[in-house]
Short mmCIF file of C-alpha atoms and ligand atoms in Angstrom, two decimals:
data_model
loop_
_atom_site.label_atom_id
_atom_site.label_comp_id
_atom_site.label_asym_id
_atom_site.label_seq_id
_atom_site.Cartn_x
_atom_site.Cartn_y
_atom_site.Cartn_z
CA MET A 290 57.45 2.26 32.29
CA ALA A 291 57.00 -0.94 34.27
CA THR A 292 55.72 -0.25 37.78
CA SER A 293 56.03 -3.84 38.98
CA SER A 294 56.84 -7.19 37.48
CA ALA A 295 53.30 -8.55 38.03
CA PRO A 296 51.16 -8.55 34.87
CA LEU A 297 48.90 -5.51 34.66
CA PHE A 298 45.43 -6.11 33.27
CA MET A 299 43.42 -2.92 33.23
CA ILE A 300 39.89 -2.21 32.02
CA MET A 301 38.94 1.15 30.54
CA LEU A 302 35.38 1.93 31.65
CA GLY A 303 33.15 4.70 30.37
CA ALA A 304 30.35 5.53 27.95
CA PRO A 305 30.89 5.38 24.19
CA GLY A 306 32.92 8.48 23.33
CA ALA A 307 34.32 8.91 26.85
CA GLY A 308 37.87 8.64 25.48
CA LYS A 309 38.67 4.99 26.28
CA GLY A 310 40.34 4.25 22.94
CA THR A 311 42.27 7.52 22.87
CA GLN A 312 43.63 6.97 26.36
CA ALA A 313 44.23 3.22 25.94
CA ARG A 314 46.34 3.84 22.86
CA MET A 315 48.52 6.40 24.67
CA LEU A 316 48.86 4.15 27.73
CA SER A 317 49.78 1.22 25.50
CA GLU A 318 52.72 3.20 24.09
CA VAL A 319 53.91 4.43 27.49
CA LEU A 320 53.48 1.15 29.36
CA GLY A 321 54.50 -1.17 26.54
CA LEU A 322 51.32 -3.23 26.95
CA PRO A 323 48.99 -4.23 24.12
CA GLN A 324 45.68 -2.40 23.71
CA VAL A 325 42.92 -4.95 23.30
CA SER A 326 39.86 -3.27 21.80
CA SER A 327 36.91 -5.57 21.12
CA GLY A 328 35.39 -2.92 18.81
CA ASP A 329 38.60 -2.77 16.75
CA ILE A 330 38.69 -6.57 16.47
CA PHE A 331 35.07 -6.63 15.27
CA ARG A 332 35.78 -3.84 12.74
CA GLU A 333 38.86 -5.68 11.47
CA ASN A 334 36.73 -8.81 10.99
CA LEU A 335 34.11 -6.73 9.19
CA LYS A 336 36.76 -5.32 6.86
CA LEU A 337 38.01 -8.84 6.08
CA ALA A 338 34.39 -10.08 5.71
CA THR A 339 34.98 -13.03 8.05
CA ALA A 340 32.04 -15.02 9.44
CA LEU A 341 32.56 -13.25 12.78
CA GLY A 342 32.52 -9.85 11.08
CA LEU A 343 29.31 -10.65 9.20
CA LEU A 344 27.66 -11.87 12.39
CA ALA A 345 28.71 -8.74 14.32
CA LYS A 346 27.67 -6.27 11.60
CA GLY A 347 23.92 -6.16 12.32
CA TYR A 348 24.46 -5.64 16.03
CA MET A 349 27.07 -2.94 15.47
CA ASP A 350 24.93 -1.10 12.91
CA ARG A 351 22.06 -0.98 15.43
CA GLY A 352 24.32 0.07 18.30
CA GLU A 353 23.55 -3.16 20.16
CA LEU A 354 26.00 -5.51 21.83
CA VAL A 355 27.27 -8.56 19.98
CA PRO A 356 26.19 -11.69 21.95
CA ASP A 357 28.34 -12.57 24.94
CA ASP A 358 29.45 -16.06 23.84
CA VAL A 359 30.91 -14.83 20.54
CA THR A 360 32.51 -11.77 22.12
CA ILE A 361 34.00 -13.65 25.06
CA ASP A 362 35.58 -16.33 22.81
CA MET A 363 37.03 -13.65 20.54
CA VAL A 364 38.62 -11.63 23.35
CA MET A 365 39.90 -14.70 25.20
CA ASP A 366 41.66 -15.84 22.01
CA ARG A 367 43.30 -12.43 21.85
CA LEU A 368 44.35 -12.48 25.51
CA ASN A 369 45.88 -15.93 25.07
CA ARG A 370 48.42 -14.55 22.61
CA LEU A 371 51.98 -14.23 23.79
CA ASP A 372 52.05 -10.41 23.76
CA CYS A 373 49.44 -10.35 26.57
CA ALA A 374 51.61 -12.40 28.95
CA GLY A 375 52.67 -9.22 30.77
CA GLY A 376 49.15 -7.78 30.84
CA ALA A 377 46.89 -5.74 28.58
CA ILE A 378 44.80 -2.59 28.43
CA LEU A 379 41.26 -3.65 27.63
CA ASP A 380 39.11 -1.10 25.87
CA GLY A 381 35.44 -1.86 25.17
CA PHE A 382 35.55 -5.23 26.95
CA PRO A 383 33.97 -6.32 29.24
CA ARG A 384 30.63 -4.64 28.54
CA THR A 385 28.32 -6.97 30.49
CA LEU A 386 28.51 -8.67 33.86
CA ALA A 387 28.73 -12.06 32.10
CA GLN A 388 31.78 -10.83 30.16
CA ALA A 389 33.36 -9.47 33.36
CA GLU A 390 32.89 -12.81 35.11
CA ALA A 391 34.28 -14.74 32.13
CA LEU A 392 37.34 -12.50 32.17
CA ARG A 393 37.78 -12.89 35.92
CA ARG A 394 37.64 -16.69 35.61
CA ALA A 395 40.04 -16.81 32.66
CA LEU A 396 42.58 -14.59 34.45
CA ALA A 397 42.19 -16.48 37.74
CA ALA A 398 42.99 -19.74 35.91
CA ARG A 399 46.40 -18.19 35.18
CA ASP A 400 46.69 -16.70 38.72
CA PHE A 401 46.08 -13.23 37.31
CA ARG A 402 43.41 -10.64 38.03
CA VAL A 403 42.21 -7.23 36.92
CA SER A 404 44.35 -4.72 38.84
CA LEU A 405 42.75 -1.46 37.77
CA ALA A 406 39.46 -0.30 36.24
CA PRO A 407 39.52 3.44 35.55
CA LEU A 408 36.09 4.97 34.85
CA LEU A 409 36.26 7.98 32.52
CA GLU A 410 33.35 10.17 33.57
CA VAL A 411 32.04 12.44 30.81
CA SER A 412 28.60 14.05 30.51
CA ASP A 413 26.11 12.67 27.97
CA ASP A 414 26.14 15.98 26.04
CA ALA A 415 29.93 15.86 25.77
CA VAL A 416 30.01 12.27 24.49
CA ILE A 417 27.39 13.11 21.87
CA ASP A 418 29.60 16.02 20.66
CA ARG A 419 32.69 13.81 20.72
CA LEU A 420 31.11 11.02 18.67
CA ALA A 421 29.61 13.48 16.18
CA GLY A 422 33.11 14.77 15.37
CA ARG A 423 35.12 11.54 15.75
CA ARG A 424 37.27 10.50 12.79
CA VAL A 425 39.33 7.30 12.64
CA CYS A 426 42.25 6.30 10.43
CA ARG A 427 41.33 3.44 8.07
CA ASP A 428 44.86 2.05 8.25
CA CYS A 429 46.19 2.49 11.81
CA GLN A 430 42.95 3.29 13.73
CA ALA A 431 44.42 6.51 15.20
CA MET A 432 41.66 8.68 16.66
CA TYR A 433 40.89 12.31 15.81
CA HIS A 434 38.16 14.84 16.43
CA VAL A 435 37.32 17.53 13.91
CA ALA A 436 37.34 20.24 16.61
CA PHE A 437 39.05 18.84 19.75
CA SER A 438 41.89 16.85 18.21
CA PRO A 439 42.08 17.64 14.49
CA PRO A 440 44.66 16.16 12.10
CA LYS A 441 47.22 18.54 10.56
CA VAL A 442 45.81 17.89 7.08
CA ASP A 443 42.05 17.55 6.80
CA GLY A 444 40.99 13.90 6.28
CA THR A 445 44.54 12.50 6.56
CA CYS A 446 46.16 10.63 9.45
CA ASP A 447 49.16 12.48 10.98
CA LYS A 448 50.78 9.19 11.95
CA CYS A 449 50.58 7.08 8.78
CA GLY A 450 49.02 9.25 6.06
CA GLY A 451 45.95 6.98 5.94
CA GLN A 452 42.48 8.21 5.09
CA LEU A 453 40.20 9.26 7.96
CA TYR A 454 36.58 8.10 8.06
CA ARG A 455 33.49 8.57 10.18
CA ARG A 456 32.19 5.41 11.82
CA ALA A 457 28.69 4.45 10.65
CA ASP A 458 27.62 3.89 14.27
CA ASP A 459 28.56 7.48 15.15
CA GLU A 460 25.35 8.72 13.45
CA PRO A 461 23.27 10.55 16.11
CA GLU A 462 20.42 8.02 16.09
CA THR A 463 22.75 5.06 16.67
CA VAL A 464 24.68 7.03 19.30
CA ARG A 465 21.49 7.49 21.33
CA ASN A 466 20.91 3.73 21.27
CA ARG A 467 24.53 3.02 22.19
CA LEU A 468 24.20 5.31 25.21
CA PHE A 469 20.97 3.55 26.23
CA VAL A 470 22.70 0.17 25.90
CA TYR A 471 25.65 1.50 27.93
CA TYR A 472 23.45 2.54 30.86
CA LYS A 473 21.44 -0.67 30.77
CA GLN A 474 24.12 -3.31 30.21
CA THR A 475 27.57 -1.82 30.88
CA ALA A 476 27.09 0.71 33.71
CA PRO A 477 26.55 -2.13 36.26
CA LEU A 478 30.25 -2.94 35.78
CA VAL A 479 31.07 0.22 37.74
CA GLY A 480 29.59 -1.40 40.84
CA TYR A 481 31.20 -4.73 39.98
CA TYR A 482 34.73 -3.31 39.83
CA PHE A 483 34.10 -1.07 42.85
CA ALA A 484 33.20 -4.22 44.80
CA HIS A 485 36.46 -5.81 43.57
CA GLY A 486 38.40 -2.80 44.92
CA VAL A 487 39.91 -1.75 41.59
CA LEU A 488 37.64 1.10 40.45
CA VAL A 489 39.25 4.55 40.04
CA THR A 490 37.00 7.39 38.91
CA ILE A 491 38.59 9.98 36.63
CA ASP A 492 37.08 13.22 35.35
CA GLY A 493 37.23 12.58 31.60
CA ASP A 494 35.78 15.99 30.72
CA ARG A 495 39.22 17.61 30.54
CA PRO A 496 41.97 17.84 27.92
CA ILE A 497 43.39 14.51 26.72
CA GLU A 498 46.79 15.11 28.40
CA ALA A 499 45.22 15.89 31.81
CA VAL A 500 43.20 12.67 31.69
CA GLN A 501 46.33 10.73 30.66
CA ALA A 502 48.28 12.15 33.62
CA ASP A 503 45.61 10.95 36.07
CA LEU A 504 45.55 7.53 34.44
CA LEU A 505 49.32 7.18 34.74
CA ALA A 506 49.14 8.21 38.40
CA ALA A 507 46.50 5.51 38.95
CA VAL A 508 48.74 2.91 37.27
CA ARG A 509 51.69 3.92 39.47
CA ALA A 510 49.51 3.52 42.57
CA VAL A 511 48.63 -0.12 41.73
P1 ADP B 199 35.70 5.72 23.21
O1 ADP B 199 36.83 4.78 22.86
O2 ADP B 199 35.44 5.81 24.69
O3 ADP B 199 34.45 5.46 22.41
P2 ADP B 199 37.33 7.70 21.81
O4 ADP B 199 38.67 7.55 22.44
O5 ADP B 199 37.13 7.10 20.47
O6 ADP B 199 36.17 7.19 22.82
O7 ADP B 199 37.02 9.26 21.77
C1 ADP B 199 35.83 9.75 21.15
C2 ADP B 199 36.12 11.07 20.44
O8 ADP B 199 36.42 12.07 21.42
C3 ADP B 199 37.32 11.02 19.49
O9 ADP B 199 37.02 11.83 18.37
C4 ADP B 199 38.47 11.63 20.31
O10 ADP B 199 39.41 12.30 19.48
C5 ADP B 199 37.72 12.63 21.21
N1 ADP B 199 38.30 12.76 22.55
C6 ADP B 199 38.86 11.79 23.31
N2 ADP B 199 39.27 12.27 24.50
C7 ADP B 199 38.93 13.60 24.50
C8 ADP B 199 39.08 14.66 25.46
N3 ADP B 199 39.64 14.46 26.66
N4 ADP B 199 38.61 15.89 25.10
C9 ADP B 199 38.04 16.09 23.89
N5 ADP B 199 37.88 15.15 22.96
C10 ADP B 199 38.31 13.90 23.26
P1 AMP B 200 33.40 0.30 20.26
O1 AMP B 200 34.44 0.40 19.19
O2 AMP B 200 33.95 -0.15 21.59
O3 AMP B 200 32.57 1.57 20.37
O4 AMP B 200 32.40 -0.88 19.82
C1 AMP B 200 31.66 -0.79 18.61
C2 AMP B 200 30.57 -1.86 18.60
O5 AMP B 200 31.16 -3.18 18.61
C3 AMP B 200 29.62 -1.85 19.79
O6 AMP B 200 28.56 -0.90 19.66
C4 AMP B 200 29.11 -3.31 19.78
O7 AMP B 200 28.16 -3.51 18.76
C5 AMP B 200 30.38 -4.06 19.40
N1 AMP B 200 31.15 -4.43 20.61
C6 AMP B 200 32.40 -3.98 20.94
N2 AMP B 200 32.80 -4.51 22.10
C7 AMP B 200 31.79 -5.31 22.54
C8 AMP B 200 31.60 -6.10 23.69
N3 AMP B 200 32.52 -6.18 24.66
N4 AMP B 200 30.44 -6.80 23.80
C9 AMP B 200 29.51 -6.73 22.85
N5 AMP B 200 29.61 -5.98 21.74
C10 AMP B 200 30.75 -5.26 21.58
#
């Protein structure tokens, strides 16, 4: 569903567990744009034991942010690939004002800009419940929840038959730190994108399909 011929770069904003990845994946299929998830790229590097993965591991295990320089270079490399020429749905990046500015500059150099930054608003209690029950496919990264969005067969991905696992950083203690880091370092981006006129606030505390419908309406209004 292409709404216009201009490239569409959109940023999914929201706390960890707000549903950014779930929604970005669905939007990616509907809009035919790549989902660029910095967390997924770090986890892929971790799996392959690359130098980047080993560097990121300590930060991820503690629920802290990987340093800006490393993260910015990694995401810019991804955005420079051919499949992002028509835009991308960014999920988990930017997470700091420095990352947001680096992205703005890189897009501006190509005469592009961020067109939409939906904020998925979900209460802290709800995100804690969501992360406690989150399960991810080892092979295709599809997202499930043991209660809210369970797979047909326990522990097995509906889409590819892969094995589901619980992320190490979804342990309650790490989740509390990730929420603290979100409020301290990432929440200021809400004001940043509001000031750029692209913020759209969406009630994320509703069924997945209802949130998706609002997101698609926001895309159509761009
Ligand atoms: P984020 O990418 O923002 O960290 P996810 O998309 O991984 O969040 O979602 C976190 C968990 O919450 C997953 O287990 C997912 O299945 C579940 N989830 C996502 N959206 C909803 C929703 N609207 N209602 C209930 N559970 C949801
Ligand atoms: P996510 O999959 O988005 O929940 O990210 C998992 C972890 O990867 C985070 O807790 C950070 O340690 C790291 N990470 C992902 N994206 C970024 C980013 N944009 N900046 C810094 N660290 C990140």
